[in-house]
Structure formats: structure tokens, C-alpha cells
Amino acid sequence: MATCSRIPFAFLVALLLLLSSSSTASAEEEAVLTLDAGNFSEVVAAHQFIVVEFYAPWCGHCKQLAPEYEKAASILSKHDPPVVLAKVDASDEKNKDLSGKYDVQGFPTIKILRSQGDNAQEYNGPRDADGIVEYLKKQVGPASVEIRSVEDATDLIGDKGVVVVGVFPAFGGSEYDNFMAVAEEMRNDYDFLHTLDGSILPRGDKAVKGPAVRLFKPFDELYADSQVFDKDTLEKFIEVSGFPTVVTFDTNPTNHKYLLKYFENDGTKAMLFLSFDDDRIEAFKSQFHEAAKQYGEKNISFLIGDVTDAQGAFQYFGLKESEVPLLFIQASTAKYIKPTVEPDQILPWLKEYSDGTLLPHVKSDPIPVVNDQPVNVVVADNLNDVVFNSGKNVLLEFYAPWCGHCQKLAPILDEVAVSLQNDEDVIIAKMDATTNDIPPDFAVEGYPTMYFYSSAGNLLSYEGGRTAEEIINFIKKNKGSKPGEGAVGDDAAETDAMEEQELALESVKDEL
């Protein structure tokens, strides 16, 4: 059934970063190969390394990417060895199987295919031409690069990103092999180096002989060491040590990949939004970092954001700019807000959350003063009263004002409501899911989504057709009975039971 999809916030952030990238490139002679189901396998099989964009011609974000992708393809075609960029129209029916094979969930999706297509990886790099070029140059080379001098280490480690360095007494053995395997698997997200001489590294113990791993980072304690080479443990070390204790939400491109990972994480999120020009910024940062150290191990991740750069987050979460400095917690089933927070209030407030004494915040439109339309308007603040506590049979639609499918459904629900208006035990209602928090009782993955809550206390997802007749029949079939009445079919069942009892008594009498 057609629905309008809800957009995850991580996708909105990615979109924001894409739209903020430069798009001044002029189209040159097409350097991007055009693939389809007919030539895809042949072309991919001819390349050890090829990059494929799955796009749709009508997709605005694909159009935004196109000149950058083309410019990058032109530059990379002159690289030694050349790097091939290609594209597939994933909206074309003949390419449907390709989209399924590479798990294309949205547009544009970019895949890096290695070893004649046997190894497919998600492209997680920049969306501007220069960024694409630099990212893919690293990808096409070895997963880890050997460094032999202080100059090598200084040039390649730098201070702008996470770099993982393996130090070994010799380039061989299980530790070295595991390091190289992890480097291959994680090369999309991190730079890897290896060396025989730990003394050339810019930070940390110069006497390290290895085997050891030293992770360099431009945040927190600047480096971290490990001597465990089990693959799973090494990957976990890199993921944890290579992620900031507190993520920064601003326009600095260096922070973008951490920002995306932050919002992709399903755990509880603590966010502090304020103006980075605030005179108390250092006090806020100090207290917030201390909170992250104390509560980060409780599956809470921390972010500090400049209110000027975080407008998308404010809109998505329903926050008010007038309430900054604002401390906000997004848990799996609830939200918590501390407006106009002071630096010395951060730790006590997080302790209240940890202790379970905070009251959740609910984003809600105002409760309507009058509900005189056929379909009642429900908001988060009165949903329990209207749906769960009214004792009525309630059909509730979750909709988005911009959703075309919802707009088509609106007059049909009006017709349903008018048809059932004489049944005082039935309520037809709707809630704007973009301006009201959705309770955890309801799974809303797209719009419109409809649920029916009967007066008997049964919550059902409506999966039927979208005609007035089908909806009305569903309500009549599933609604609860009035007090003192049995549900449909109960009278017949009771009569059958009484007849069975009478027959049983007659049988006993006959035996006596």
C-alpha cells in the first residue's frame, strides 16, 4: 500500500551536508560510464575497482551530485591507475534486480565494488568533487600504507582525522595479518598505516616495539594504544577510541562523519545546544565533557551543537531556539528537555535522568478548543484521553500535511465519519505526526498510518483498503460492544451452549 516515508534524522543530516557542498562544477564531456542490466556484469568484471552510483533521474539530490560526480570522474580517469566511476538508473524497471542485489534503499546510493564486483562496500565519503577524488585515491590503494621516517609519519598522520598505526617487529605473523584484514574492512572510515619503527610516531611512547596499535585522533586524549589483535576486539577498539567523547554539530567538515554516526546510533542521545559565541562556552564544554565521561558508559552518547548550525535538529525535534542554552535527551521512548540551562546544572540534571526521576517532555500541538469537524483532531497531549481512556471505538490516522496519499485519504475519512456519526461509540480521528510525538504503542513508518483501538481494549493496525466502505466494514467488525451487550456472535454462542447443557441433562435423566 502506498505511503509517504518518514525520513530518519541521520538521512536529513546527510542531505544537509550534501546540499552544503560546492556545486559549481561545469559539466565536461561525460566521464561517468552509464551501466544497465545489459552491460553491468561485463563492465564490473573487467575492473578490480569501480565506483557505481545508483540514481533516479527525478531525484533532486542526484541532480545536485551529478556535476560533482562527473568532475571527479574526469579527474580520476587520469589517476595512475585510472579510477572508473559509473552510474545506473535504478528507477528503470530493467535495472530492478541490480538495485535489489546492492540493497539500494534511497537515492543517490554509491557503492565501491572491488575484485570484479565480489566485494561491495558502501561509499561513505564526501559529495563534492575534490572530496570524492581524495577519498577514492585512498580507497584504490592498499588498505594500509607503510611509513619509514618521521617525515612520512608527519605527512600522513596530521591532525585532521583518525589514523590507525600498526607497529610490528616484522611484517608477518597473525597480529600483522589480523591488522591488515581489519584495515581492509574498515578502510572506508579510517586511514591505516604500518611501520617497523615506533620511534618515528609523533605522539606516545617512542620505545614501543610492537606488535601494538596506536590510534591518533584530533580530539580527546589525542592517541590511544592497544596490544590486542583479535579482529573483533581490534575493530571495537578502533570504533570506540576513534569516536569523540562529545560530537560537535557545526559546519566544520571534519566533524561531519562523526555527526552522521552519532545520529545513526540507536542509543540514548544527550544534546546541548547553545550559541558558540556565548561567553560561557568553555564552562559549558567543561561540564558537558565531564558528564560524558560519567554517563557515556551507560549507552548515552553526547553532542554539543551551535544553535546557528543546528536548525534542522531544532525543527526535527520540535525544540525552541528561544530556550537555548538547551539540554535535550532523546531516549528510545521519551524525550527530556532542560531549557535555559546553566553550566552547573548539567551534571545534576543528568543524574536525575540516570536516577529515573525526570518527567519526559512531549511535543504536542495545542489541544483544540473546538472539535466540530467530522474527523476529530487529536494531539499528543490529549491522545490518551481520546483514544485509550474514552471507552470508545477509535480509528486514528497518523498523517503528514505534505503527504499526497494523506491528502487523498482525507475526504474518504470525512465520509466514514459522517456515515458513522450517529454511532456515539465510534470516533474517527487524526493526528499530525510531524508536530506531535508518537507514543511507543504505535509503529509509524510512513504516512498515512491508521490504527483502531476498540472499546474492548484491542489495538489493531489497519492494513485494509482505502475506500470508505472497506474502512467502515473494518470498524463494524472489530469494534467492542456497549456495556451490557455481548460482542457480535456472543448471543448465538450463548444459545448453543445452553442447548448443549439441556441435551446433557436430558441424557443424564435417560440414564437414571
PDB file of N, CA and C in Angstrom, residues 13 17 248-262:
ATOM      1  N   VAL A  13      20.499  14.795   8.015  1.00  0.00           N
ATOM      2  CA  VAL A  13      21.830  15.361   8.212  1.00  0.00           C
ATOM      3  C   VAL A  13      22.682  15.138   6.967  1.00  0.00           C
ATOM      4  N   LEU A  17      24.404  17.985   4.532  1.00  0.00           N
ATOM      5  CA  LEU A  17      25.810  18.051   4.164  1.00  0.00           C
ATOM      6  C   LEU A  17      25.980  18.034   2.651  1.00  0.00           C
ATOM      7  N   THR A 248      30.666  17.319  17.899  1.00  0.00           N
ATOM      8  CA  THR A 248      30.359  18.732  17.681  1.00  0.00           C
ATOM      9  C   THR A 248      29.502  18.896  16.432  1.00  0.00           C
ATOM     10  N   PHE A 249      28.381  19.606  16.584  1.00  0.00           N
ATOM     11  CA  PHE A 249      27.469  19.897  15.479  1.00  0.00           C
ATOM     12  C   PHE A 249      27.738  21.330  15.014  1.00  0.00           C
ATOM     13  N   ASP A 250      28.532  21.465  13.959  1.00  0.00           N
ATOM     14  CA  ASP A 250      28.807  22.766  13.366  1.00  0.00           C
ATOM     15  C   ASP A 250      29.098  22.572  11.885  1.00  0.00           C
ATOM     16  N   THR A 251      29.658  23.580  11.243  1.00  0.00           N
ATOM     17  CA  THR A 251      29.890  23.488   9.794  1.00  0.00           C
ATOM     18  C   THR A 251      31.280  22.980   9.446  1.00  0.00           C
ATOM     19  N   ASN A 252      32.070  22.598  10.428  1.00  0.00           N
ATOM     20  CA  ASN A 252      33.410  22.079  10.167  1.00  0.00           C
ATOM     21  C   ASN A 252      33.304  20.723   9.476  1.00  0.00           C
ATOM     22  N   PRO A 253      33.796  20.582   8.239  1.00  0.00           N
ATOM     23  CA  PRO A 253      33.671  19.304   7.515  1.00  0.00           C
ATOM     24  C   PRO A 253      34.291  18.123   8.251  1.00  0.00           C
ATOM     25  N   THR A 254      35.312  18.377   9.068  1.00  0.00           N
ATOM     26  CA  THR A 254      35.964  17.296   9.810  1.00  0.00           C
ATOM     27  C   THR A 254      34.992  16.589  10.736  1.00  0.00           C
ATOM     28  N   ASN A 255      33.977  17.315  11.213  1.00  0.00           N
ATOM     29  CA  ASN A 255      33.035  16.743  12.177  1.00  0.00           C
ATOM     30  C   ASN A 255      31.874  16.008  11.522  1.00  0.00           C
ATOM     31  N   HIS A 256      31.729  16.124  10.198  1.00  0.00           N
ATOM     32  CA  HIS A 256      30.535  15.604   9.542  1.00  0.00           C
ATOM     33  C   HIS A 256      30.364  14.095   9.707  1.00  0.00           C
ATOM     34  N   LYS A 257      31.451  13.334   9.540  1.00  0.00           N
ATOM     35  CA  LYS A 257      31.307  11.877   9.623  1.00  0.00           C
ATOM     36  C   LYS A 257      30.955  11.433  11.040  1.00  0.00           C
ATOM     37  N   TYR A 258      31.455  12.152  12.045  1.00  0.00           N
ATOM     38  CA  TYR A 258      31.092  11.816  13.421  1.00  0.00           C
ATOM     39  C   TYR A 258      29.631  12.158  13.678  1.00  0.00           C
ATOM     40  N   LEU A 259      29.187  13.242  13.069  1.00  0.00           N
ATOM     41  CA  LEU A 259      27.799  13.666  13.223  1.00  0.00           C
ATOM     42  C   LEU A 259      26.842  12.633  12.646  1.00  0.00           C
ATOM     43  N   LEU A 260      27.178  12.104  11.468  1.00  0.00           N
ATOM     44  CA  LEU A 260      26.331  11.091  10.846  1.00  0.00           C
ATOM     45  C   LEU A 260      26.282   9.827  11.690  1.00  0.00           C
ATOM     46  N   LYS A 261      27.431   9.384  12.175  1.00  0.00           N
ATOM     47  CA  LYS A 261      27.466   8.184  13.014  1.00  0.00           C
ATOM     48  C   LYS A 261      26.680   8.397  14.299  1.00  0.00           C
ATOM     49  N   TYR A 262      26.756   9.597  14.828  1.00  0.00           N
ATOM     50  CA  TYR A 262      26.047   9.905  16.071  1.00  0.00           C
ATOM     51  C   TYR A 262      24.551   9.674  15.903  1.00  0.00           C
TER      52      TYR A 262
END
